[in-house]
Amino acid sequence: MTDRTGVHYAPLERQFGRILTPFEEFIHRQTASGFLLMAAAVLALIIANSALAPAYEHMLHLPVGLTLGNWSINYSLHHWVNDGLMALFFFVVGLELKREILVGELASLRRAALPVIAALGGMLIPAFIYYLINPAGTAAHGWAIPMATDIAFAVGALVILAARVPKALITFLVALAIADDLGAVLVIAIFYTDKIVLEALLAAAGIIVLLIGLNLGGVRRILPYFLLAVPLWYALLLSGVHPTLAGVIGAFTIPAWPRYEPKYFTQRNRELLAQFEASLEADPNIVTNDALRAAVHSIERATQKVMAPLQRLEHIWHLPVAFLVIPIFALFNAGIHLDFSNMGATLSSPVLIGVAAGLVLGKFIGIVLFCGIALKLKIAALPEGTSFSQIAGVALLAGIGFTMSIFIAQLAFPNNPELVLQAKMGIFIASLISGLSGFAWLWIAGGKRS
């Protein structure tokens, strides 16, 4: 069916539109991914402490493999989620990092100074507090767990307060969390690699050279990068370096500049639209008019060339990662069995206390202290329209350390489920305290600009 404007509608399209439009608006809100992540975590907790717990454990350890002739790769479903699916999360993190470094909040030394300094304090002090509580033994390996901030939860909480806080404060938190992610990626690469297989590492290095070559050669099609990123992931898996880092490395090789400048794109589109209009006279039906289709394909290619591949990929992958990858990760990793008969020992464990104290106290002290010193020395300046009190509120929100903290906990204690359980409990408790206290602080400080 065609209306008077020349727009075609399928028989039920208008009805579906009325249903889908509110849903689409919801999933594009920045807070939506945080709510979905929370729902997945709560669902995992409920399942792990219900009659479905055995089925849940069976799902985690379900073997999944791929075999081609004599070659095979076999891991549990839990392993595939943490080492495979999470590579996509790190890919999006890498895209965001590269964009911020090139043209975002981390591009200018003056703009980047305060969030980077804040992130540094928010990593060093939590790690120091954890290490004070767990100075030796296996537990000491978890020192990096409280270093990470969960950007989805923290920014989601701040966006809810958008009417009471300046927009620059949200930008500050995003820049801080991205700098924090970069620090976490470096920590994983340097400190959580057990052993190195030199041959596999050299193969990975060769693939990285090829990826850089594609970038320098002006290749802007995505497929060649993907075809090299998959063997890069496998080479890193064999090398001993955590394979999810292939996502960050691959993202950093994606071209950040478009083929066409906007002015040239405008000129080119005018020419193509003129060809399109001229072809209409012969046959207005695009299904049967080859010239019309050719003009449309040319316009489509031109549209792709005016957007940088990095920008296009970040747009494409943001929603699948936020609404599929991260909730799946939460579902597979947040399901901890709460043994109330042994709850006292768990809550008093040094790992739980170290993680919780590091996230709640360490993040707050580290960010406030380092920002205060930077402002006192005039190395950096407060974001426009913000107060130091609001920076302190953001420091509390930064103690929400869900996704990356749980991920690091799995790496820190790979063969010790009891310590992983204690670390996860500490992360949950700290994230709840930090989220509620940060929200309350910023709500109260909302009207202040001192």
Short mmCIF file of N, CA, C and O in Angstrom, two decimals, residues 25 57 83 94 164 236 268 303 343-344 361 371 400:
data_model
loop_
_atom_site.label_atom_id
_atom_site.label_comp_id
_atom_site.label_asym_id
_atom_site.label_seq_id
_atom_site.Cartn_x
_atom_site.Cartn_y
_atom_site.Cartn_z
N GLU A 25 12.86 3.53 21.36
CA GLU A 25 13.27 4.69 22.14
C GLU A 25 13.87 4.26 23.46
O GLU A 25 14.86 4.83 23.92
N GLU A 57 24.40 -24.73 36.61
CA GLU A 57 25.78 -25.19 36.65
C GLU A 57 26.10 -26.06 35.42
O GLU A 57 27.18 -25.97 34.86
N ASP A 83 35.96 -15.66 27.31
CA ASP A 83 37.14 -15.46 26.46
C ASP A 83 36.79 -15.15 25.01
O ASP A 83 37.61 -14.57 24.29
N GLY A 94 37.71 -0.66 22.79
CA GLY A 94 38.83 -0.16 21.99
C GLY A 94 38.42 0.93 21.02
O GLY A 94 39.13 1.93 20.85
N ARG A 164 19.57 17.41 37.46
CA ARG A 164 20.16 18.03 38.65
C ARG A 164 21.67 18.20 38.56
O ARG A 164 22.28 18.74 39.49
N LEU A 236 46.47 -15.25 20.23
CA LEU A 236 46.62 -14.76 21.60
C LEU A 236 46.18 -15.81 22.60
O LEU A 236 46.77 -15.95 23.68
N ARG A 268 29.23 15.22 -4.57
CA ARG A 268 29.05 13.91 -5.19
C ARG A 268 27.58 13.48 -5.15
O ARG A 268 27.05 12.96 -6.13
N THR A 303 27.66 7.33 0.90
CA THR A 303 27.26 7.54 2.29
C THR A 303 28.18 6.78 3.24
O THR A 303 28.55 7.28 4.31
N MET A 343 27.70 -17.69 55.78
CA MET A 343 27.72 -16.31 55.33
C MET A 343 28.66 -15.44 56.17
O MET A 343 29.33 -14.55 55.66
N GLY A 344 28.72 -15.73 57.47
CA GLY A 344 29.59 -14.94 58.35
C GLY A 344 31.05 -15.03 57.93
O GLY A 344 31.75 -14.01 57.86
N LEU A 361 35.83 2.81 49.35
CA LEU A 361 36.73 3.81 49.95
C LEU A 361 37.85 4.20 49.00
O LEU A 361 38.18 5.38 48.85
N CYS A 371 42.33 14.44 42.25
CA CYS A 371 41.72 15.63 41.63
C CYS A 371 42.05 16.88 42.44
O CYS A 371 42.34 17.95 41.87
N ILE A 400 31.18 1.69 41.52
CA ILE A 400 30.37 0.62 40.90
C ILE A 400 31.28 -0.13 39.95
O ILE A 400 31.61 0.34 38.87
#
